[in-house]
Coordinates of C-alpha atoms in Angstrom, one line a residue:
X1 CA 54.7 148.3 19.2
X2 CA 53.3 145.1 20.0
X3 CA 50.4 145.2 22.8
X4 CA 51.8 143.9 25.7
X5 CA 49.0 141.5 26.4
X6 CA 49.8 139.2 23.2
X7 CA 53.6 139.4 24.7
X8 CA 52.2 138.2 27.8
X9 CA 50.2 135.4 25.8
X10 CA 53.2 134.4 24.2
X11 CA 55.2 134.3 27.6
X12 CA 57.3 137.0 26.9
X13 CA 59.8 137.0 30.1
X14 CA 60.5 140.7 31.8
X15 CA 63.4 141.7 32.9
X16 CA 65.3 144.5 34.4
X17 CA 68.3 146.0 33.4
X18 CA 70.1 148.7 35.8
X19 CA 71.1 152.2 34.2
X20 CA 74.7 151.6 31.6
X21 CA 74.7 148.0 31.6
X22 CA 74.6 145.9 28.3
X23 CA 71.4 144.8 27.0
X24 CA 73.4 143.0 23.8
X25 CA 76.8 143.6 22.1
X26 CA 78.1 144.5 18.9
X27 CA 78.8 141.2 16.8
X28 CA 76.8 139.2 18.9
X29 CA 73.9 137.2 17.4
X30 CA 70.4 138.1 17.4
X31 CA 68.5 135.7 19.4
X32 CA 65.9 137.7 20.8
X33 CA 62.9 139.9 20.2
X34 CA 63.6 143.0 22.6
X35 CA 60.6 145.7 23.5
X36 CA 61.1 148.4 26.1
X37 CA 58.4 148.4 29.2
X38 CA 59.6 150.7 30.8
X39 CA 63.1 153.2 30.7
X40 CA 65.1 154.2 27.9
X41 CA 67.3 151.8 25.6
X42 CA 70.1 153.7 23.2
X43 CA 71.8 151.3 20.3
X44 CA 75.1 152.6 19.7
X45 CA 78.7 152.1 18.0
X46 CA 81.9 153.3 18.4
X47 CA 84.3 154.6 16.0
X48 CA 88.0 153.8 15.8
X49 CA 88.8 157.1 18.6
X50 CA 86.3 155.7 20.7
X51 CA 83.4 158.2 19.6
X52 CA 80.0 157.4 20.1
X53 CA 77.5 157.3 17.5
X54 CA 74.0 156.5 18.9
X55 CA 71.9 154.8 15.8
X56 CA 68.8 155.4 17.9
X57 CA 67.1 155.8 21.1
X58 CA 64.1 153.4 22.5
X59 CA 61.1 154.3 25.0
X60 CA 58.2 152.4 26.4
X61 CA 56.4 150.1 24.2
X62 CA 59.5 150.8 21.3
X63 CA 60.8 147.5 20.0
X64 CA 64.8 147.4 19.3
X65 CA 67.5 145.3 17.6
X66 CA 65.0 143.6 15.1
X67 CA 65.8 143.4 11.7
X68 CA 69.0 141.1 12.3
X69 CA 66.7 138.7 13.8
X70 CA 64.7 138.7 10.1
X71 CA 68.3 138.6 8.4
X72 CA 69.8 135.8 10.3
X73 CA 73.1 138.2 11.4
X74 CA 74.7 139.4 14.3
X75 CA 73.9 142.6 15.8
X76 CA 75.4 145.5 13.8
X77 CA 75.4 148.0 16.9
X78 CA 74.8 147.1 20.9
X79 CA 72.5 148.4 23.2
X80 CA 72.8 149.4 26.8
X81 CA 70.2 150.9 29.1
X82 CA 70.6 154.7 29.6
X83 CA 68.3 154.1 32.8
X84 CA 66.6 151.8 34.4
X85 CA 64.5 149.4 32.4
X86 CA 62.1 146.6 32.6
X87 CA 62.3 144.8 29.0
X88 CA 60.0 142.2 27.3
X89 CA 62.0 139.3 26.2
X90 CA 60.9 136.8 23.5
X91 CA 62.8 134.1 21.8
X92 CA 63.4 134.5 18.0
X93 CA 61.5 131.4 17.3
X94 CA 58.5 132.7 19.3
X95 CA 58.5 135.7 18.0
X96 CA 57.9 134.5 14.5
X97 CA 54.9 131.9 15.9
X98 CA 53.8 135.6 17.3
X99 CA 53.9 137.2 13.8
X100 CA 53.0 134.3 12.0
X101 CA 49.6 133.8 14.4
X102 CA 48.9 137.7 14.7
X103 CA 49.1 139.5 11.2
X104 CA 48.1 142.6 12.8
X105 CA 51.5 142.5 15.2
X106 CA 53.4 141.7 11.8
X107 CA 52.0 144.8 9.7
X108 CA 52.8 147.1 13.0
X109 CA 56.2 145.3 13.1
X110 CA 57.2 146.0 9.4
X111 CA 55.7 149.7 9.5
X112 CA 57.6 150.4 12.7
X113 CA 61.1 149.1 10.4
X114 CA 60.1 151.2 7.5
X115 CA 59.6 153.9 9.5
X116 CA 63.3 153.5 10.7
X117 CA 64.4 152.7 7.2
X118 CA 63.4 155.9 5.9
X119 CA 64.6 157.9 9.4
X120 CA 68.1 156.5 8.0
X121 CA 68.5 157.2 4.7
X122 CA 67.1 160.7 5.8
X123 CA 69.7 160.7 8.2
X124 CA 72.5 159.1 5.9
X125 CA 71.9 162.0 3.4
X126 CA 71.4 165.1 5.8
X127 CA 74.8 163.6 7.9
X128 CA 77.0 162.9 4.3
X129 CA 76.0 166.5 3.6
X130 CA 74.2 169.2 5.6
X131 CA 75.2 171.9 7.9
X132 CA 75.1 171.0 11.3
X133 CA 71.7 173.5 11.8
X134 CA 69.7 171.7 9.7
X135 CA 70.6 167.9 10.8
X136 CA 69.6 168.8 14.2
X137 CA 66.3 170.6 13.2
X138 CA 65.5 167.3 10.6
X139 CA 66.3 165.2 14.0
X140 CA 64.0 167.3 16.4
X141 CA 61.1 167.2 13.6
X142 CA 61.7 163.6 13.1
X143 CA 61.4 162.7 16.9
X144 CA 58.5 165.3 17.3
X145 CA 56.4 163.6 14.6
X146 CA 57.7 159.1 14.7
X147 CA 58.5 159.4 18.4
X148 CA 56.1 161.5 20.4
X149 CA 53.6 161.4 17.4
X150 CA 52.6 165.1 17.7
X151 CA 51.7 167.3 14.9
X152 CA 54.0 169.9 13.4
X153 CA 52.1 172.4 15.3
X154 CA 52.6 171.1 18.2
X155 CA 55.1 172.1 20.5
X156 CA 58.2 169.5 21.4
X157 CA 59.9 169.5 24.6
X158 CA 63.4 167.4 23.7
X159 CA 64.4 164.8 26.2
X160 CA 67.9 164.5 24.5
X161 CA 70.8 166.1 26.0
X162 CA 73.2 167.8 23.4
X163 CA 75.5 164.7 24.2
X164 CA 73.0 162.6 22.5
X165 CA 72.1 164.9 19.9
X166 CA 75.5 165.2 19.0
X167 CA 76.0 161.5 19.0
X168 CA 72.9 160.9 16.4
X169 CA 73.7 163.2 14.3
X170 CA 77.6 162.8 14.2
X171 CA 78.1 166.2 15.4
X172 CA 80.4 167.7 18.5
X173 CA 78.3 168.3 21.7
X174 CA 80.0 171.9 21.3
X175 CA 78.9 172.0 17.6
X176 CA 75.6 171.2 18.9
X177 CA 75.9 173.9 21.4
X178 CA 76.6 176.7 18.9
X179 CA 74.2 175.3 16.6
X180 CA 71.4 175.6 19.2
X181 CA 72.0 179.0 20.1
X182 CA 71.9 179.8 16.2
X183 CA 68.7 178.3 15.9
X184 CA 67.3 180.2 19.1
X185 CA 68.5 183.6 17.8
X186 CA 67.1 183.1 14.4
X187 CA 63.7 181.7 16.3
X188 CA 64.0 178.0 14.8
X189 CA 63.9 176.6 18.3
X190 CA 63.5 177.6 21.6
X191 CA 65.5 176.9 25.1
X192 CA 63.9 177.7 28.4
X193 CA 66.3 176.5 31.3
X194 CA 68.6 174.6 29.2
X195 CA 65.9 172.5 27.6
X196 CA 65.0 172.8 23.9
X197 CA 61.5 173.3 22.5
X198 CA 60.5 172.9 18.6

């Protein structure tokens, strides 16, 4: 997202969080601009029975837990490390000097939150009223072409587990199951030693 040079220039600090601890809650304010070095990063939420629902999942060089740092609120979903990971760190008022200084960084910045914008109402709309089939495929098309930037030709090995395809798309990890196997027979995906290609 942002080159990790300027972050240095701005003195972003690093630092490491170990695998299922709490980067930042739910309800707490936004104080920070957060970028991923290194690991994986999942924001999440938690219904009433305690079921997950992941709103996304964050690489190297992904930025997460932005826009409530724009809107002045409190996080509307933690985040916890799903492994290991070194973060950059930036004040809020830093960040801005960053954006402010850079208007490069701030046109990757607001592409990288419409990009999300639209990977929600997409998601909204295919979880208020699709079969669970096709809100996995949109999912595995949407990571293959915003996440791992590869064309539609291209073939997708998915680093998701059907736990946390199940928990972004609001599905049951045995709906997922049966789904997948669907999709296999009918040639929609494909799974070589448990993992899924598309």
């Amino acid at each position: 997202m942002i080159d990790m040079h300027l972050l240095e220039q701005f003195d972003a600090e690093r630092i490491e969080i170990e695998k299922g601890n709490v980067i930042f809650d739910y309800g707490s304010k936004a104080q920070y601009y957060f970028q991923v070095k290194s690991g994986e990063v999942k924001m999440n939420n938690f219904n009433r029975d305690g079921k997950e629902f992941i709103q996304g999942i964050f690489y190297a060089g992904q930025s997460f837990g932005e826009p409530p740092l724009f809107a002045d609120v409190t996080y509307p979903a933690g985040a916890e490390a799903i492994t290991d990971v070194e973060l950059y760190r930036l004040p809020k008022d830093v960040f801005f000097e960053l954006l402010k200084e850079n208007p490069e960084a701030h046109l990757r910045v607001s592409e990288v939150l419409a990009s999300r914008l639209y990977y929600k109402a997409i998601m909204a709309s295919e979880i208020s009223s699709q079969e669970p089939e096709h809100r996995i495929l949109r999912l595995l098309d949407y990571t293959k072409k915003h996440i791992h930037e590869l064309d539609s030709t291209d073939i997708l090995e998915v680093d998701l587990t059907r736990q946390q395809i199940a928990d972004l798309t609001g599905l049951r990890v045995e709906t997922v199951i049966r789904a997948c196997k669907a999709m296999e027979k009918k040639g929609e995906i494909q799974i070589k030693k448990r993992k899924i290609f598309r």
